[in-house]
């Protein structure tokens, strides 16, 4: 910001503004250019598009590929699979829409240079599982980013978007966004005819297992700070299934993925005494969820449930049996390479703990909960569905448009569509990009009116924590605890503790109830009141402050949704102790919320689940 605090205001006009350039944002940027040759496409990213988002480190598998060219799967099969895994509740129209287009996305990735492994016998892509194909994916993100960079008029890196702007003349119409450059401090005002939010999911809203110096180590990317949810929530977009957080079974302490081990290396699990345990919990689970336990494959949450019950019964730790598979040198190589392309930290953890999986069966654990819409859960914004496929009740505008006019979303942002993963998120970005272009061409030609007062007020709010710190710092001579401000790390730890203890985190073994949620909401609202007193030492801490704002708003939404759904739909993800069973009669539905920023209230309602595919 310079020695004398000379902060610039940068005003940018765009036809389409893409917020967050991970997988979905790159897809949205690419496709917007394809359909909107004459349009001005601007993409804003808080990190650097080259290595940003959950795929930053690379991946070892693309988890969503139908293989229609070889008649391996059809889109309908994928909808059935996701519906089954989510205990019956998915937006089948949205899921089908992604599944029918996802193969073409993967073919583009290969064309752009992504090495996809092939089965030497069949020549087809090497399958890791029914939906997964294996890649040499260390450079997955740079490859995808290149396509987006070439498509955008301009990519603004290092801009953290803090708020959306609304049209001053038309209610419920988005008009752009504001944010700041995390390196220079410049204030950015983007005015746009359509906005696509693709700002990733939410880690660090529940207390992680790794605390203290290890707290940056989480399964989902630590920089996924819930902007995908907070930005739309704040302007009143309806959200869905925000209670549907995910808990993952992963290798202990490094969060190393287990998919390739189970699917490709054919490993399996045992309790601490070397016994198979999942079948022991069958009757118990059946009492809670009925026939859902008989589905194939067994839903992810129910497999977690057996794991948690076995550990609670005193028969941990749960281990993965790797010793057998690793005797095969090929499988041993695959096992290690699986981490090198994606979670190198797990290999380092094993080395540091003297674990050679050829000789020792490594421990597994269940993670803290995360909130996201692209993995095996489906929290996110309530979006209009595809014209040719969505039931009338799911259609009020353009495909992937939220309940705010001109506001679109993709990837982790959009709710109801689990199991899209990297390729499905890029595909949904393409779908949203195409629809946003159509919206601009047909309805949004006029540039929305942005009130200067609105963005100047926001500017003051955004930078206030720097001022709070500058003044409050004089009240202490040393240390970090001040009587007049709260540092982002303190606020984050307070948030994580509330969510952990009241909303079903690790310390309560994922258990909550109406009373705990009620108290949790009181404490979250107290934190919200204190957010005016955040102090930021520098621009980096200012970014942390706004990430905390976003995490807090998303957490409030999660807590309201969890309170509203009076059943335990996904045992293994979380439990309502006062409603321990799945209740299809009353809760085979989506939960929807709408936040009113003037009053701070969340209005809750139910929406029907339509089963379009048999
Ligand atoms: C550990 C791990 C393993 C995974 N393994 C696989 C796998 O094997 N196969 C597979 O297919 N998928 C896998 N996934 C899932 C896949 O990575 C996600 O589904 C996908 O990245 C989601 O895309 P997205 O665009 O919604 O979010 P992201 O790709 O995370 O992109 C979000 C972007 O928004 C930016 N952003 C956030 N907030 C702001 C803001 N306020 N202002 C501006 N920019 C912002 C971020 O910097 C980021 O670039 C894995 C994910 C993780 C974390």
Short mmCIF file of C-alpha atoms and ligand atoms in Angstrom, two decimals, residues 18-26 44-49 51-64 128 132-133 135 140-141 156 158-163 178 197-201 218-221 223-229 231 250 255 257 338 342-343 372-375 410-414 420-426 428 543 546-547 550, ligand 1:
data_model
loop_
_atom_site.label_atom_id
_atom_site.label_comp_id
_atom_site.label_asym_id
_atom_site.label_seq_id
_atom_site.Cartn_x
_atom_site.Cartn_y
_atom_site.Cartn_z
CA UNK A 18 -15.88 -15.16 -12.76
CA UNK A 19 -14.97 -15.21 -9.05
CA UNK A 20 -12.47 -17.94 -8.13
CA UNK A 21 -10.37 -19.63 -10.80
CA UNK A 22 -10.10 -23.21 -9.60
CA UNK A 23 -11.58 -26.05 -11.61
CA UNK A 24 -15.08 -24.59 -11.97
CA UNK A 25 -13.85 -21.04 -12.55
CA UNK A 26 -11.49 -22.16 -15.30
CA UNK A 44 -10.68 -12.84 -10.38
CA UNK A 45 -8.63 -15.17 -8.22
CA UNK A 46 -7.37 -14.67 -4.68
CA UNK A 47 -4.22 -16.75 -5.27
CA UNK A 48 -2.63 -17.31 -8.69
CA UNK A 49 -4.66 -19.19 -11.27
CA UNK A 51 -1.70 -23.24 -8.91
CA UNK A 52 -4.87 -22.23 -7.13
CA UNK A 53 -7.74 -24.20 -5.64
CA UNK A 54 -8.12 -27.73 -4.34
CA UNK A 55 -6.22 -29.16 -7.32
CA UNK A 56 -3.16 -26.99 -6.68
CA UNK A 57 -0.90 -29.91 -5.75
CA UNK A 58 -2.16 -32.05 -8.61
CA UNK A 59 -4.28 -35.19 -8.57
CA UNK A 60 -3.71 -38.83 -9.34
CA UNK A 61 -7.19 -39.60 -10.60
CA UNK A 62 -10.10 -37.92 -12.32
CA UNK A 63 -13.01 -39.10 -10.24
CA UNK A 64 -15.88 -38.42 -12.61
CA UNK A 128 -9.12 -46.97 -10.83
CA UNK A 132 -12.32 -42.91 -11.68
CA UNK A 133 -9.59 -42.83 -14.30
CA UNK A 135 -3.75 -39.61 -14.59
CA UNK A 140 -3.35 -30.84 -13.89
CA UNK A 141 -4.07 -27.32 -12.63
CA UNK A 156 -6.77 -10.63 -11.91
CA UNK A 158 -4.22 -12.00 -5.85
CA UNK A 159 -7.59 -10.31 -5.49
CA UNK A 160 -9.69 -11.54 -2.60
CA UNK A 161 -13.35 -10.87 -3.37
CA UNK A 162 -15.10 -9.89 -0.17
CA UNK A 163 -18.63 -8.85 -1.22
CA UNK A 178 -15.56 -5.79 -4.66
CA UNK A 197 -19.22 -17.63 -8.24
CA UNK A 198 -16.78 -20.55 -8.20
CA UNK A 199 -14.79 -19.80 -5.08
CA UNK A 200 -14.37 -23.31 -3.65
CA UNK A 201 -15.58 -25.14 -0.54
CA UNK A 218 -6.34 -30.42 6.73
CA UNK A 219 -7.81 -32.70 4.12
CA UNK A 220 -9.62 -30.07 2.07
CA UNK A 221 -7.42 -27.19 0.98
CA UNK A 223 -7.30 -21.89 1.59
CA UNK A 224 -10.87 -23.00 0.75
CA UNK A 225 -12.44 -20.42 3.01
CA UNK A 226 -16.18 -20.66 2.27
CA UNK A 227 -16.37 -17.65 -0.07
CA UNK A 228 -18.39 -19.83 -2.44
CA UNK A 229 -21.15 -19.81 0.17
CA UNK A 231 -20.82 -14.36 -1.11
CA UNK A 250 -8.14 -41.03 5.49
CA UNK A 255 -4.97 -37.12 5.30
CA UNK A 257 -6.36 -40.46 0.15
CA UNK A 338 -0.50 -42.08 -5.44
CA UNK A 342 -1.44 -35.45 -4.75
CA UNK A 343 -0.64 -35.60 -1.01
CA UNK A 372 -18.56 -28.41 0.00
CA UNK A 373 -20.67 -29.19 -3.00
CA UNK A 374 -18.38 -31.08 -5.34
CA UNK A 375 -17.17 -34.12 -3.40
CA UNK A 410 -20.45 -23.92 -10.32
CA UNK A 411 -18.36 -26.56 -8.58
CA UNK A 412 -18.35 -26.45 -4.79
CA UNK A 413 -20.70 -23.46 -4.96
CA UNK A 414 -23.75 -25.30 -6.28
CA UNK A 420 -18.73 -33.99 -9.55
CA UNK A 421 -15.10 -33.75 -8.38
CA UNK A 422 -12.49 -32.00 -10.54
CA UNK A 423 -13.84 -32.90 -13.98
CA UNK A 424 -17.49 -32.41 -13.00
CA UNK A 425 -16.68 -29.03 -11.44
CA UNK A 426 -14.96 -27.86 -14.63
CA UNK A 428 -20.42 -27.35 -14.36
CA UNK A 543 -7.20 -11.53 3.92
CA UNK A 546 -12.25 -11.68 5.41
CA UNK A 547 -11.80 -15.41 5.11
CA UNK A 550 -16.88 -15.92 5.07
C1 LIG B 1 -7.19 -33.44 -1.05
C2 LIG B 1 -8.14 -33.47 -2.20
C3 LIG B 1 -8.14 -34.55 -3.04
C4 LIG B 1 -9.01 -34.59 -4.12
N1 LIG B 1 -8.92 -35.66 -4.95
C5 LIG B 1 -9.59 -35.66 -6.11
C6 LIG B 1 -9.35 -36.67 -7.07
O1 LIG B 1 -8.55 -37.59 -6.85
N2 LIG B 1 -10.01 -36.60 -8.25
C7 LIG B 1 -10.90 -35.61 -8.52
O2 LIG B 1 -11.45 -35.60 -9.62
N3 LIG B 1 -11.16 -34.63 -7.62
C8 LIG B 1 -10.52 -34.63 -6.43
N4 LIG B 1 -10.73 -33.63 -5.50
C9 LIG B 1 -11.86 -32.69 -5.70
C10 LIG B 1 -11.58 -31.48 -6.59
O3 LIG B 1 -10.35 -30.95 -6.27
C11 LIG B 1 -12.71 -30.47 -6.37
O4 LIG B 1 -13.93 -31.12 -6.62
C12 LIG B 1 -12.62 -29.26 -7.30
O5 LIG B 1 -11.37 -28.65 -7.21
C13 LIG B 1 -13.71 -28.24 -6.97
O6 LIG B 1 -13.63 -27.20 -7.89
P1 LIG B 1 -14.02 -25.69 -7.51
O7 LIG B 1 -13.67 -24.85 -8.67
O8 LIG B 1 -15.39 -25.64 -6.96
O9 LIG B 1 -13.05 -25.31 -6.29
P2 LIG B 1 -11.47 -25.06 -6.35
O10 LIG B 1 -10.86 -25.85 -7.43
O11 LIG B 1 -10.98 -25.25 -4.97
O12 LIG B 1 -11.35 -23.52 -6.77
C14 LIG B 1 -11.78 -22.46 -5.96
C15 LIG B 1 -10.97 -21.23 -6.34
O13 LIG B 1 -11.55 -20.06 -5.76
C16 LIG B 1 -10.50 -19.23 -5.26
N5 LIG B 1 -11.10 -18.37 -4.23
C17 LIG B 1 -11.61 -18.78 -3.04
N6 LIG B 1 -12.12 -17.73 -2.38
C18 LIG B 1 -11.95 -16.64 -3.17
C19 LIG B 1 -12.28 -15.27 -3.03
N7 LIG B 1 -12.92 -14.81 -1.96
N8 LIG B 1 -11.94 -14.41 -4.01
C20 LIG B 1 -11.30 -14.87 -5.14
N9 LIG B 1 -10.96 -16.17 -5.32
C21 LIG B 1 -11.30 -17.05 -4.35
C22 LIG B 1 -9.48 -20.22 -4.74
O14 LIG B 1 -8.22 -19.64 -4.58
C23 LIG B 1 -9.54 -21.30 -5.81
O15 LIG B 1 -8.66 -21.03 -6.86
C24 LIG B 1 -9.91 -33.54 -4.38
C25 LIG B 1 -9.91 -32.42 -3.52
C26 LIG B 1 -9.03 -32.38 -2.45
C27 LIG B 1 -9.00 -31.19 -1.55
#
